[in-house]
């Protein structure tokens, strides 16, 4: 990276000039082994970038100005204060994660224990380069800017915690997902085997366990074979998030590393915990490991447990196909998880090749009339004498609401309670066939809790291990973040990036077109639907160009908080 710039909001420029913020050089707190470590000068605030930081005006770079303007609608005021943005040549933008030195200056650092670890003795380069980043967008044109990057995950040369002083805790929240126990196991074993940490505790039953349960001591021996089981050995729950009470307990018990495993709501909670920790000036790192079986976490390539869920969904689809093909005019209807995002349904359909129709929340459909679902079912049965339908749980909710009045109810996590689209479709198909005097047999299969309760498969086990190790390396280096794989590389992602939006199937992408080609089903979309989807994609892409800009980041980007 050729250069790095601090961006000061207009109202802070004069104050910055008076404070002598013209040019500042940061201590290199995560440089590779071959670089000498630079200690912070006494009394100087540490900056979280490994580069020369130059003060520039608000409007010096049109690209950054566009980023700020585009993202202003997406960030809350309190979020903008925590955003860290670094700009380099050729349109490079680093959306960095918070670091302990943002608010605790002159912290001592220690050599990373991995440099003496026999397992790493053959590694060509022990530690990731300080300037290593991972691009959010990997496909670019020759004249396009390099775009937004995230800090690369991995071990740093210097760490901000001594092993014997680390007191870590692990908590799982939200619904079950394959791989939870694997992540727990690898966090415990990684802290112990890589960093010689002996004080690791489990928080039982989700966030409320911080103040309603005893902390459970965890050792490599106690978690040795938990990855062979589904669910979570720590227990889980929804809700129960009282930020101040949680941080009170973290402070009272002397916890200095918090590992939080859960979905977007859980990561929002992790962000609030980090903010409160920072307000109190505590030397505590918060590492979020995103979990959702629906694969709807923004930015990251995929969430752990998704591969296992798709693989297990095949069993239900295979059973539905056997039932359907064994009866005259047989229909197998399978409901899969997917509250807002139809990734499991889409990938399970593509993997199966036995599915005749896939319905997801992102793609509207209609029942009656020419080109509707019922007409397609009629035609398919006449052609093949059987068919298999896969539907995501969040699909068709607007249609159900028209025929079944229901009050808007929410679960403890604030998610809207969905009506059973599978049962509703079953009755609609039966009524249609009865009106046509058509003999038909339909079998409805709902494998929801079977899918999410199983242990993770081989690929997810490997992924869980890498996520856990990346989280440990980042926490030991003093960062607070959500960890995930971006374009095949593990990265540290700001909390607000994975909680402000939700990953959804884009029906204007080629993957959805591949599914339509595979099933040979109609798209059920009107021209208006297609144009609306394209406009939504265009607006989302425009927002992405500036999602990480900030309204008032001077306290973070300059010399830390005052």
Coordinates of N, CA and C in Angstrom, one line a residue, residues 316-545:
X316 N -34.3 -35.5 2.4 CA -35.7 -35.2 2.3 C -36.2 -35.1 0.9
X317 N -35.4 -34.5 0.0 CA -35.8 -34.4 -1.4 C -35.9 -35.8 -2.1
X318 N -34.9 -36.6 -1.7 CA -34.9 -38.0 -2.3 C -36.1 -38.8 -1.8
X319 N -36.5 -38.6 -0.5 CA -37.7 -39.3 0.0 C -38.9 -38.8 -0.7
X320 N -39.0 -37.5 -0.9 CA -40.1 -36.9 -1.6 C -40.2 -37.4 -3.1
X321 N -39.1 -37.6 -3.7 CA -39.1 -38.1 -5.1 C -39.6 -39.6 -5.1
X322 N -39.1 -40.4 -4.2 CA -39.5 -41.8 -4.1 C -41.0 -41.8 -3.9
X323 N -41.6 -41.1 -2.9 CA -43.0 -41.1 -2.7 C -43.8 -40.6 -3.9
X324 N -43.3 -39.5 -4.5 CA -44.1 -39.0 -5.7 C -44.1 -39.9 -6.9
X325 N -42.9 -40.5 -7.2 CA -42.8 -41.4 -8.3 C -43.4 -42.7 -8.1
X326 N -43.8 -43.1 -6.9 CA -44.5 -44.4 -6.6 C -46.0 -44.3 -6.6
X327 N -46.5 -43.1 -7.0 CA -48.0 -43.0 -7.0 C -48.4 -42.3 -8.2
X328 N -49.7 -42.6 -8.6 CA -50.2 -41.9 -9.8 C -50.5 -40.4 -9.5
X329 N -50.0 -39.5 -10.3 CA -50.1 -38.1 -10.0 C -49.6 -37.8 -8.6
X330 N -48.4 -38.3 -8.3 CA -47.8 -38.1 -7.0 C -47.1 -36.8 -6.9
X331 N -47.2 -36.1 -5.8 CA -46.5 -34.9 -5.6 C -45.7 -35.0 -4.2
X332 N -44.5 -34.7 -4.3 CA -43.7 -34.6 -3.0 C -43.3 -33.1 -2.8
X333 N -43.8 -32.6 -1.6 CA -43.6 -31.2 -1.3 C -42.6 -31.2 -0.1
X334 N -41.5 -30.5 -0.2 CA -40.5 -30.4 0.8 C -40.3 -28.9 1.2
X335 N -40.5 -28.6 2.5 CA -40.2 -27.3 3.0 C -38.8 -27.2 3.7
X336 N -38.0 -26.3 3.2 CA -36.7 -26.2 3.7 C -36.5 -24.8 4.4
X337 N -35.5 -24.7 5.3 CA -35.3 -23.4 6.0 C -34.9 -22.3 5.0
X338 N -35.2 -21.1 5.4 CA -35.0 -19.9 4.5 C -36.0 -18.9 4.8
X339 N -35.8 -18.2 5.9 CA -36.8 -17.2 6.4 C -36.9 -16.0 5.4
X340 N -35.7 -15.5 5.1 CA -35.6 -14.3 4.1 C -34.8 -14.7 2.9
X341 N -34.0 -15.7 3.0 CA -33.1 -16.0 1.9 C -33.2 -17.5 1.5
X342 N -33.3 -17.7 0.2 CA -33.6 -19.1 -0.3 C -32.4 -19.9 -0.7
X343 N -31.3 -19.7 -0.1 CA -30.0 -20.3 -0.5 C -30.1 -21.9 -0.3
X344 N -30.6 -22.3 0.8 CA -30.7 -23.8 1.0 C -31.6 -24.4 0.0
X345 N -32.7 -23.8 -0.3 CA -33.7 -24.4 -1.3 C -33.0 -24.4 -2.7
X346 N -32.4 -23.3 -3.0 CA -31.8 -23.2 -4.3 C -30.6 -24.2 -4.6
X347 N -29.7 -24.3 -3.6 CA -28.6 -25.2 -3.8 C -29.0 -26.6 -3.6
X348 N -29.9 -26.9 -2.8 CA -30.4 -28.3 -2.7 C -31.1 -28.7 -3.9
X349 N -31.8 -27.8 -4.6 CA -32.5 -28.1 -5.8 C -31.5 -28.4 -6.9
X350 N -30.5 -27.5 -7.0 CA -29.4 -27.7 -8.0 C -28.7 -29.0 -7.8
X351 N -28.5 -29.4 -6.6 CA -27.7 -30.6 -6.3 C -28.5 -31.8 -6.6
X352 N -29.9 -31.7 -6.4 CA -30.7 -32.9 -6.5 C -31.0 -33.3 -7.9
X353 N -31.4 -32.4 -8.8 CA -31.8 -32.7 -10.1 C -33.1 -33.5 -10.2
X354 N -33.8 -33.7 -9.1 CA -35.1 -34.4 -9.1 C -36.2 -33.4 -8.8
X355 N -35.9 -32.1 -8.6 CA -36.9 -31.1 -8.3 C -37.5 -30.5 -9.5
X356 N -38.8 -30.4 -9.6 CA -39.5 -29.8 -10.7 C -39.8 -28.3 -10.5
X357 N -39.8 -27.9 -9.2 CA -40.2 -26.5 -8.9 C -39.6 -26.1 -7.6
X358 N -38.9 -24.9 -7.6 CA -38.3 -24.4 -6.4 C -38.9 -23.0 -6.1
X359 N -39.4 -22.7 -4.9 CA -40.0 -21.5 -4.6 C -39.2 -20.8 -3.4
X360 N -38.8 -19.6 -3.6 CA -37.9 -18.9 -2.5 C -38.5 -17.6 -2.2
X361 N -38.2 -17.0 -1.1 CA -38.7 -15.7 -0.7 C -38.4 -14.5 -1.7
X362 N -37.2 -14.6 -2.3 CA -36.8 -13.5 -3.2 C -37.5 -13.5 -4.5
X363 N -38.1 -14.6 -4.9 CA -38.8 -14.6 -6.2 C -40.3 -14.8 -6.1
X364 N -41.1 -13.8 -6.3 CA -42.6 -13.9 -6.1 C -43.2 -14.9 -7.1
X365 N -44.3 -15.5 -6.6 CA -45.0 -16.4 -7.5 C -46.5 -16.2 -7.2
X366 N -47.3 -16.8 -8.1 CA -48.7 -16.7 -7.9 C -49.4 -18.0 -8.3
X367 N -50.5 -18.3 -7.7 CA -51.2 -19.6 -7.9 C -52.1 -19.7 -9.1
X368 N -53.1 -18.8 -9.2 CA -54.1 -18.9 -10.1 C -53.8 -18.3 -11.5
X369 N -54.5 -18.7 -12.5 CA -54.4 -18.1 -13.8 C -53.3 -18.6 -14.7
X370 N -53.2 -18.1 -15.9 CA -52.2 -18.5 -16.9 C -50.8 -18.2 -16.4
X371 N -50.0 -19.3 -16.5 CA -48.6 -19.1 -16.0 C -48.4 -19.3 -14.5
X372 N -49.5 -19.5 -13.8 CA -49.4 -19.7 -12.3 C -48.9 -21.0 -11.9
X373 N -48.6 -21.2 -10.6 CA -48.1 -22.4 -10.1 C -49.0 -23.6 -10.3
X374 N -50.3 -23.4 -10.1 CA -51.2 -24.5 -10.2 C -51.3 -25.0 -11.6
X375 N -51.3 -24.1 -12.6 CA -51.3 -24.5 -14.0 C -50.1 -25.3 -14.3
X376 N -48.9 -24.8 -13.8 CA -47.7 -25.6 -14.0 C -47.7 -27.0 -13.4
X377 N -48.3 -27.1 -12.2 CA -48.4 -28.4 -11.6 C -49.2 -29.3 -12.4
X378 N -50.4 -28.8 -12.9 CA -51.3 -29.6 -13.8 C -50.5 -30.1 -15.0
X379 N -49.8 -29.2 -15.7 CA -49.0 -29.6 -16.9 C -47.9 -30.6 -16.6
X380 N -47.2 -30.4 -15.5 CA -46.1 -31.3 -15.1 C -46.6 -32.7 -14.8
X381 N -47.7 -32.8 -14.1 CA -48.3 -34.1 -13.8 C -48.7 -34.8 -15.0
X382 N -49.3 -34.1 -16.0 CA -49.7 -34.7 -17.3 C -48.5 -35.2 -18.1
X383 N -47.3 -34.5 -17.9 CA -46.1 -34.9 -18.7 C -45.4 -36.0 -18.0
X384 N -45.2 -36.0 -16.7 CA -44.3 -36.9 -16.0 C -45.1 -37.9 -15.0
X385 N -46.3 -37.6 -14.7 CA -47.1 -38.4 -13.8 C -46.7 -38.2 -12.3
X386 N -45.7 -37.4 -12.1 CA -45.3 -37.0 -10.7 C -44.5 -35.8 -10.7
X387 N -44.3 -35.1 -9.6 CA -43.4 -34.0 -9.5 C -43.0 -33.7 -8.0
X388 N -41.8 -33.0 -7.9 CA -41.3 -32.7 -6.6 C -41.2 -31.2 -6.5
X389 N -41.7 -30.6 -5.4 CA -41.7 -29.2 -5.2 C -40.9 -28.9 -3.9
X390 N -39.9 -27.9 -4.0 CA -39.2 -27.5 -2.9 C -39.5 -26.0 -2.6
X391 N -39.9 -25.7 -1.3 CA -40.3 -24.4 -1.0 C -39.5 -23.9 0.3
X392 N -38.9 -22.7 0.2 CA -38.3 -22.2 1.4 C -39.4 -21.6 2.3
X393 N -39.1 -21.7 3.6 CA -40.2 -21.4 4.6 C -40.7 -19.9 4.5
X394 N -39.9 -19.0 4.0 CA -40.3 -17.6 3.9 C -41.0 -17.3 2.6
X395 N -41.1 -18.2 1.7 CA -41.7 -18.0 0.4 C -43.2 -17.8 0.5
X396 N -43.8 -17.0 -0.3 CA -45.3 -16.9 -0.4 C -46.0 -16.4 0.8
X397 N -45.3 -15.7 1.7 CA -45.9 -15.2 2.9 C -47.0 -14.2 2.6
X398 N -46.8 -13.4 1.6 CA -47.8 -12.3 1.2 C -49.1 -13.0 0.7
X399 N -48.9 -14.1 0.0 CA -50.1 -14.8 -0.5 C -50.9 -15.5 0.6
X400 N -50.1 -16.1 1.6 CA -50.8 -16.7 2.7 C -51.6 -15.7 3.5
X401 N -51.0 -14.5 3.7 CA -51.6 -13.5 4.5 C -53.0 -13.0 3.9
X402 N -53.1 -13.2 2.6 CA -54.4 -12.8 1.9 C -55.5 -13.7 2.2
X403 N -55.1 -15.0 2.5 CA -56.2 -16.0 2.7 C -56.3 -16.4 4.2
X404 N -55.2 -16.2 5.0 CA -55.2 -16.5 6.4 C -54.9 -15.3 7.2
X405 N -55.8 -14.6 7.8 CA -55.5 -13.4 8.6 C -54.8 -13.9 9.8
X406 N -53.7 -13.2 10.1 CA -52.9 -13.5 11.3 C -52.2 -12.2 11.8
X407 N -52.1 -12.2 13.1 CA -51.5 -11.0 13.8 C -50.0 -11.1 13.6
X408 N -49.3 -10.0 13.5 CA -47.9 -10.0 13.4 C -47.3 -10.3 14.7
X409 N -46.7 -11.5 14.8 CA -46.1 -11.9 16.0 C -44.6 -12.1 15.8
X410 N -43.8 -12.0 16.8 CA -42.4 -12.1 16.7 C -41.9 -13.1 17.8
X411 N -40.7 -13.7 17.5 CA -40.1 -14.5 18.5 C -39.2 -13.7 19.4
X412 N -38.4 -14.3 20.3 CA -37.6 -13.6 21.3 C -36.5 -12.8 20.6
X413 N -36.1 -13.2 19.4 CA -35.0 -12.5 18.7 C -35.6 -11.3 17.8
X414 N -36.9 -11.1 17.8 CA -37.5 -10.1 17.0 C -37.8 -10.5 15.6
X415 N -37.7 -11.8 15.3 CA -38.0 -12.3 13.9 C -39.5 -12.5 13.8
X416 N -40.1 -12.1 12.7 CA -41.5 -12.3 12.5 C -41.8 -13.8 12.4
X417 N -42.9 -14.3 13.1 CA -43.3 -15.7 13.1 C -43.9 -15.9 11.7
X418 N -43.4 -16.9 11.0 CA -43.9 -17.2 9.7 C -45.1 -18.2 9.7
X419 N -46.0 -18.1 8.8 CA -47.1 -19.1 8.6 C -46.5 -20.2 7.8
X420 N -47.1 -21.4 8.0 CA -46.5 -22.6 7.3 C -46.9 -22.7 5.9
X421 N -46.0 -22.3 5.0 CA -46.2 -22.2 3.6 C -46.4 -23.6 3.0
X422 N -45.7 -24.6 3.6 CA -45.9 -26.0 3.1 C -47.3 -26.5 3.3
X423 N -47.8 -26.3 4.5 CA -49.2 -26.8 4.8 C -50.2 -26.1 3.9
X424 N -50.0 -24.8 3.8 CA -50.9 -23.9 3.0 C -50.9 -24.4 1.5
X425 N -49.7 -24.6 1.0 CA -49.6 -25.0 -0.4 C -50.3 -26.4 -0.6
X426 N -50.1 -27.3 0.4 CA -50.7 -28.6 0.3 C -52.2 -28.5 0.1
X427 N -52.8 -27.7 0.9 CA -54.3 -27.5 0.9 C -54.7 -26.9 -0.5
X428 N -53.9 -25.9 -0.9 CA -54.3 -25.2 -2.2 C -54.2 -26.2 -3.4
X429 N -53.1 -27.0 -3.4 CA -53.0 -28.0 -4.4 C -54.1 -29.0 -4.4
X430 N -54.4 -29.5 -3.2 CA -55.5 -30.5 -3.1 C -56.9 -29.9 -3.6
X431 N -57.1 -28.6 -3.2 CA -58.4 -28.0 -3.6 C -58.4 -27.8 -5.2
X432 N -57.3 -27.5 -5.7 CA -57.2 -27.3 -7.2 C -57.5 -28.6 -7.9
X433 N -56.8 -29.7 -7.5 CA -57.0 -31.0 -8.1 C -58.4 -31.5 -8.0
X434 N -59.0 -31.2 -6.8 CA -60.4 -31.6 -6.6 C -61.3 -30.9 -7.5
X435 N -61.0 -29.6 -7.7 CA -61.9 -28.8 -8.6 C -61.7 -29.3 -10.1
X436 N -60.6 -29.9 -10.4 CA -60.3 -30.4 -11.7 C -60.7 -31.9 -11.8
X437 N -61.2 -32.5 -10.7 CA -61.6 -33.9 -10.6 C -60.4 -34.8 -11.0
X438 N -59.2 -34.4 -10.5 CA -58.0 -35.1 -10.8 C -57.5 -35.9 -9.6
X439 N -57.3 -37.2 -9.8 CA -56.8 -38.0 -8.7 C -55.3 -37.6 -8.4
X440 N -55.0 -37.4 -7.2 CA -53.7 -36.9 -6.8 C -53.3 -37.4 -5.4
X441 N -52.0 -37.7 -5.2 CA -51.5 -38.0 -3.9 C -50.4 -37.0 -3.6
X442 N -50.4 -36.4 -2.4 CA -49.4 -35.4 -2.1 C -48.8 -35.8 -0.7
X443 N -47.5 -35.8 -0.6 CA -46.8 -36.0 0.6 C -46.0 -34.8 1.0
X444 N -46.3 -34.3 2.2 CA -45.6 -33.0 2.7 C -44.5 -33.4 3.7
X445 N -43.3 -33.0 3.4 CA -42.1 -33.4 4.3 C -41.5 -32.1 4.8
X446 N -41.4 -32.0 6.1 CA -40.8 -30.8 6.7 C -39.6 -31.3 7.6
X447 N -38.3 -31.2 7.0 CA -37.2 -31.8 7.8 C -36.4 -30.7 8.6
X448 N -37.1 -29.6 8.8 CA -36.4 -28.4 9.4 C -35.5 -28.7 10.5
X449 N -36.0 -29.3 11.6 CA -35.2 -29.5 12.8 C -34.3 -30.7 12.7
X450 N -34.6 -31.6 11.8 CA -33.6 -32.7 11.5 C -32.3 -32.1 10.9
X451 N -32.5 -31.2 10.0 CA -31.4 -30.6 9.2 C -30.5 -29.8 10.2
X452 N -31.0 -29.0 11.0 CA -30.2 -28.1 11.8 C -29.6 -28.8 13.0
X453 N -30.1 -30.0 13.4 CA -29.7 -30.6 14.6 C -28.6 -31.6 14.4
X454 N -28.1 -31.8 13.2 CA -27.1 -32.9 12.9 C -25.7 -32.3 13.1
X455 N -24.7 -33.2 13.3 CA -23.3 -32.7 13.3 C -22.9 -32.2 11.9
X456 N -21.9 -31.4 11.9 CA -21.4 -30.9 10.6 C -20.6 -31.9 9.8
X457 N -20.6 -31.8 8.5 CA -19.9 -32.7 7.6 C -18.5 -32.3 7.6
X458 N -17.7 -33.0 6.7 CA -16.2 -32.9 6.7 C -15.9 -31.4 6.3
X459 N -16.5 -30.9 5.2 CA -16.1 -29.6 4.7 C -16.4 -28.5 5.7
X460 N -17.6 -28.6 6.4 CA -17.9 -27.7 7.4 C -17.0 -27.8 8.7
X461 N -16.6 -29.0 9.0 CA -15.7 -29.2 10.1 C -14.3 -28.4 9.9
X462 N -13.8 -28.5 8.6 CA -12.6 -27.8 8.3 C -12.8 -26.3 8.4
X463 N -14.0 -25.9 7.8 CA -14.3 -24.4 7.8 C -14.4 -23.9 9.2
X464 N -15.1 -24.6 10.1 CA -15.3 -24.2 11.5 C -13.9 -24.1 12.2
X465 N -13.0 -25.0 11.9 CA -11.7 -24.9 12.5 C -10.9 -23.7 12.1
X466 N -11.0 -23.3 10.8 CA -10.3 -22.2 10.3 C -10.9 -20.9 10.8
X467 N -12.2 -20.8 10.9 CA -12.9 -19.7 11.5 C -12.5 -19.5 13.0
X468 N -12.5 -20.5 13.7 CA -12.1 -20.4 15.2 C -10.6 -20.0 15.3
X469 N -9.7 -20.5 14.5 CA -8.3 -20.1 14.6 C -8.2 -18.6 14.2
X470 N -8.8 -18.2 13.2 CA -8.8 -16.8 12.7 C -9.3 -15.9 13.8
X471 N -10.4 -16.3 14.5 CA -10.9 -15.5 15.6 C -9.9 -15.4 16.7
X472 N -9.2 -16.4 17.1 CA -8.2 -16.4 18.1 C -7.1 -15.5 17.8
X473 N -6.6 -15.6 16.6 CA -5.4 -14.8 16.2 C -5.8 -13.3 16.2
X474 N -7.0 -12.9 15.8 CA -7.5 -11.6 15.8 C -7.7 -11.0 17.2
X475 N -8.3 -11.8 18.1 CA -8.5 -11.4 19.5 C -7.1 -11.2 20.2
X476 N -6.2 -12.1 20.0 CA -4.9 -12.0 20.7 C -4.2 -10.7 20.2
X477 N -4.4 -10.3 18.9 CA -3.8 -9.1 18.4 C -4.5 -7.9 18.8
X478 N -5.6 -8.0 19.5 CA -6.3 -6.8 20.0 C -7.4 -6.2 19.2
X479 N -7.8 -7.0 18.2 CA -8.9 -6.5 17.3 C -10.3 -7.0 17.9
X480 N -11.3 -6.2 17.5 CA -12.7 -6.7 17.8 C -13.4 -6.7 16.4
X481 N -14.1 -7.7 16.1 CA -14.5 -7.9 14.7 C -15.5 -9.1 14.6
X482 N -16.0 -9.3 13.3 CA -16.7 -10.5 12.9 C -15.7 -11.2 11.9
X483 N -15.5 -12.5 12.0 CA -14.6 -13.2 11.1 C -15.4 -13.9 10.1
X484 N -14.8 -14.0 8.9 CA -15.5 -14.7 7.8 C -14.6 -14.8 6.6
X485 N -15.0 -15.7 5.7 CA -14.3 -15.9 4.5 C -14.9 -15.0 3.4
X486 N -14.0 -14.2 2.8 CA -14.4 -13.3 1.7 C -13.5 -13.6 0.5
X487 N -14.2 -14.1 -0.6 CA -13.5 -14.5 -1.8 C -12.4 -15.5 -1.5
X488 N -12.7 -16.4 -0.6 CA -11.8 -17.5 -0.4 C -10.7 -17.3 0.6
X489 N -10.7 -16.1 1.2 CA -9.7 -15.7 2.2 C -10.4 -15.2 3.5
X490 N -9.8 -15.6 4.6 CA -10.4 -15.2 5.9 C -10.0 -13.8 6.2
X491 N -11.0 -13.1 6.7 CA -10.8 -11.6 6.9 C -11.5 -11.2 8.2
X492 N -11.1 -10.1 8.7 CA -11.8 -9.4 9.9 C -12.7 -8.3 9.3
X493 N -14.0 -8.5 9.6 CA -15.0 -7.6 9.1 C -15.6 -6.8 10.2
X494 N -15.8 -5.5 10.0 CA -16.5 -4.6 11.0 C -17.9 -5.2 11.3
X495 N -18.3 -5.1 12.6 CA -19.6 -5.6 13.0 C -20.7 -5.0 12.1
X496 N -20.7 -3.7 11.9 CA -21.8 -3.1 11.2 C -22.0 -3.6 9.8
X497 N -20.9 -4.1 9.2 CA -21.0 -4.6 7.8 C -21.9 -5.9 7.7
X498 N -21.8 -6.7 8.7 CA -22.6 -8.0 8.6 C -23.9 -7.9 9.3
X499 N -24.3 -6.7 9.9 CA -25.6 -6.6 10.5 C -26.5 -5.6 9.8
X500 N -25.9 -4.7 9.0 CA -26.7 -3.7 8.4 C -27.5 -4.2 7.2
X501 N -27.1 -5.2 6.5 CA -27.8 -5.8 5.4 C -27.9 -7.3 5.5
X502 N -28.7 -7.9 4.7 CA -28.8 -9.4 4.7 C -28.5 -9.9 3.3
X503 N -27.8 -11.0 3.3 CA -27.5 -11.7 2.0 C -28.7 -12.4 1.5
X504 N -29.0 -12.2 0.2 CA -30.2 -12.8 -0.4 C -29.8 -13.3 -1.8
X505 N -30.7 -14.3 -2.2 CA -30.5 -14.8 -3.6 C -30.9 -13.6 -4.6
X506 N -30.0 -13.4 -5.5 CA -30.3 -12.3 -6.5 C -30.9 -13.0 -7.7
X507 N -32.2 -12.8 -8.0 CA -32.9 -13.5 -9.0 C -32.5 -12.9 -10.4
X508 N -31.7 -11.9 -10.4 CA -31.1 -11.3 -11.7 C -29.7 -11.9 -12.0
X509 N -29.2 -12.8 -11.1 CA -27.9 -13.4 -11.3 C -28.0 -14.7 -12.1
X510 N -26.9 -15.2 -12.6 CA -26.9 -16.4 -13.4 C -27.2 -17.6 -12.6
X511 N -27.0 -17.7 -11.3 CA -27.2 -18.9 -10.5 C -28.7 -19.2 -10.5
X512 N -29.6 -18.2 -10.3 CA -31.0 -18.4 -10.4 C -31.4 -18.9 -11.8
X513 N -30.8 -18.3 -12.8 CA -31.1 -18.7 -14.1 C -30.7 -20.2 -14.3
X514 N -29.6 -20.6 -13.7 CA -29.2 -22.0 -13.8 C -30.3 -22.9 -13.2
X515 N -30.8 -22.5 -12.1 CA -31.9 -23.3 -11.4 C -33.1 -23.4 -12.3
X516 N -33.5 -22.3 -12.9 CA -34.7 -22.3 -13.7 C -34.5 -23.2 -14.9
X517 N -33.3 -23.2 -15.4 CA -32.9 -24.1 -16.6 C -32.9 -25.6 -16.1
X518 N -32.5 -25.8 -14.9 CA -32.4 -27.2 -14.4 C -33.8 -27.8 -14.1
X519 N -34.7 -27.0 -13.5 CA -36.0 -27.5 -13.2 C -37.0 -27.3 -14.4
X520 N -36.7 -26.4 -15.3 CA -37.6 -26.1 -16.4 C -38.9 -25.5 -15.9
X521 N -38.9 -24.9 -14.8 CA -40.1 -24.2 -14.2 C -40.2 -22.8 -14.8
X522 N -41.4 -22.3 -14.8 CA -41.5 -20.8 -15.2 C -40.9 -20.0 -14.1
X523 N -40.6 -18.7 -14.4 CA -40.0 -17.8 -13.4 C -41.1 -17.2 -12.5
X524 N -42.4 -17.2 -13.0 CA -43.5 -16.6 -12.3 C -43.4 -15.1 -12.2
X525 N -42.4 -14.5 -12.9 CA -42.2 -13.1 -12.8 C -42.8 -12.3 -14.0
X526 N -43.4 -11.2 -13.7 CA -43.8 -10.3 -14.7 C -42.7 -9.3 -15.1
X527 N -42.9 -8.6 -16.1 CA -41.8 -7.6 -16.5 C -41.6 -6.6 -15.4
X528 N -42.7 -6.2 -14.7 CA -42.6 -5.3 -13.6 C -41.7 -5.8 -12.5
X529 N -41.9 -7.2 -12.2 CA -41.1 -7.8 -11.2 C -39.6 -7.8 -11.5
X530 N -39.3 -8.1 -12.8 CA -37.9 -8.2 -13.3 C -37.3 -6.8 -13.2
X531 N -38.0 -5.8 -13.7 CA -37.5 -4.4 -13.6 C -37.2 -3.9 -12.2
X532 N -38.2 -4.3 -11.3 CA -38.0 -3.9 -9.9 C -36.8 -4.6 -9.3
X533 N -36.6 -5.9 -9.7 CA -35.4 -6.6 -9.1 C -34.1 -6.0 -9.6
X534 N -34.1 -5.6 -10.9 CA -32.9 -4.9 -11.5 C -32.6 -3.6 -10.8
X535 N -33.7 -2.8 -10.6 CA -33.5 -1.5 -9.9 C -33.0 -1.7 -8.5
X536 N -33.5 -2.7 -7.8 CA -33.0 -3.0 -6.5 C -31.5 -3.4 -6.4
X537 N -31.1 -4.2 -7.4 CA -29.7 -4.6 -7.5 C -28.8 -3.4 -7.8
X538 N -29.3 -2.5 -8.7 CA -28.6 -1.3 -9.0 C -28.4 -0.4 -7.8
X539 N -29.5 -0.3 -7.1 CA -29.4 0.6 -5.9 C -28.4 0.0 -4.8
X540 N -28.5 -1.4 -4.7 CA -27.6 -2.1 -3.8 C -26.2 -1.9 -4.2
X541 N -25.9 -2.0 -5.5 CA -24.5 -1.9 -5.9 C -24.0 -0.4 -5.7
X542 N -24.9 0.6 -5.9 CA -24.5 1.9 -5.6 C -24.1 2.1 -4.1
X543 N -25.0 1.5 -3.3 CA -24.7 1.6 -1.8 C -23.4 0.9 -1.5
X544 N -23.1 -0.2 -2.1 CA -21.9 -0.9 -1.8 C -20.6 -0.1 -2.1
X545 N -20.7 0.8 -3.0 CA -19.5 1.6 -3.3 C -19.1 2.5 -2.2

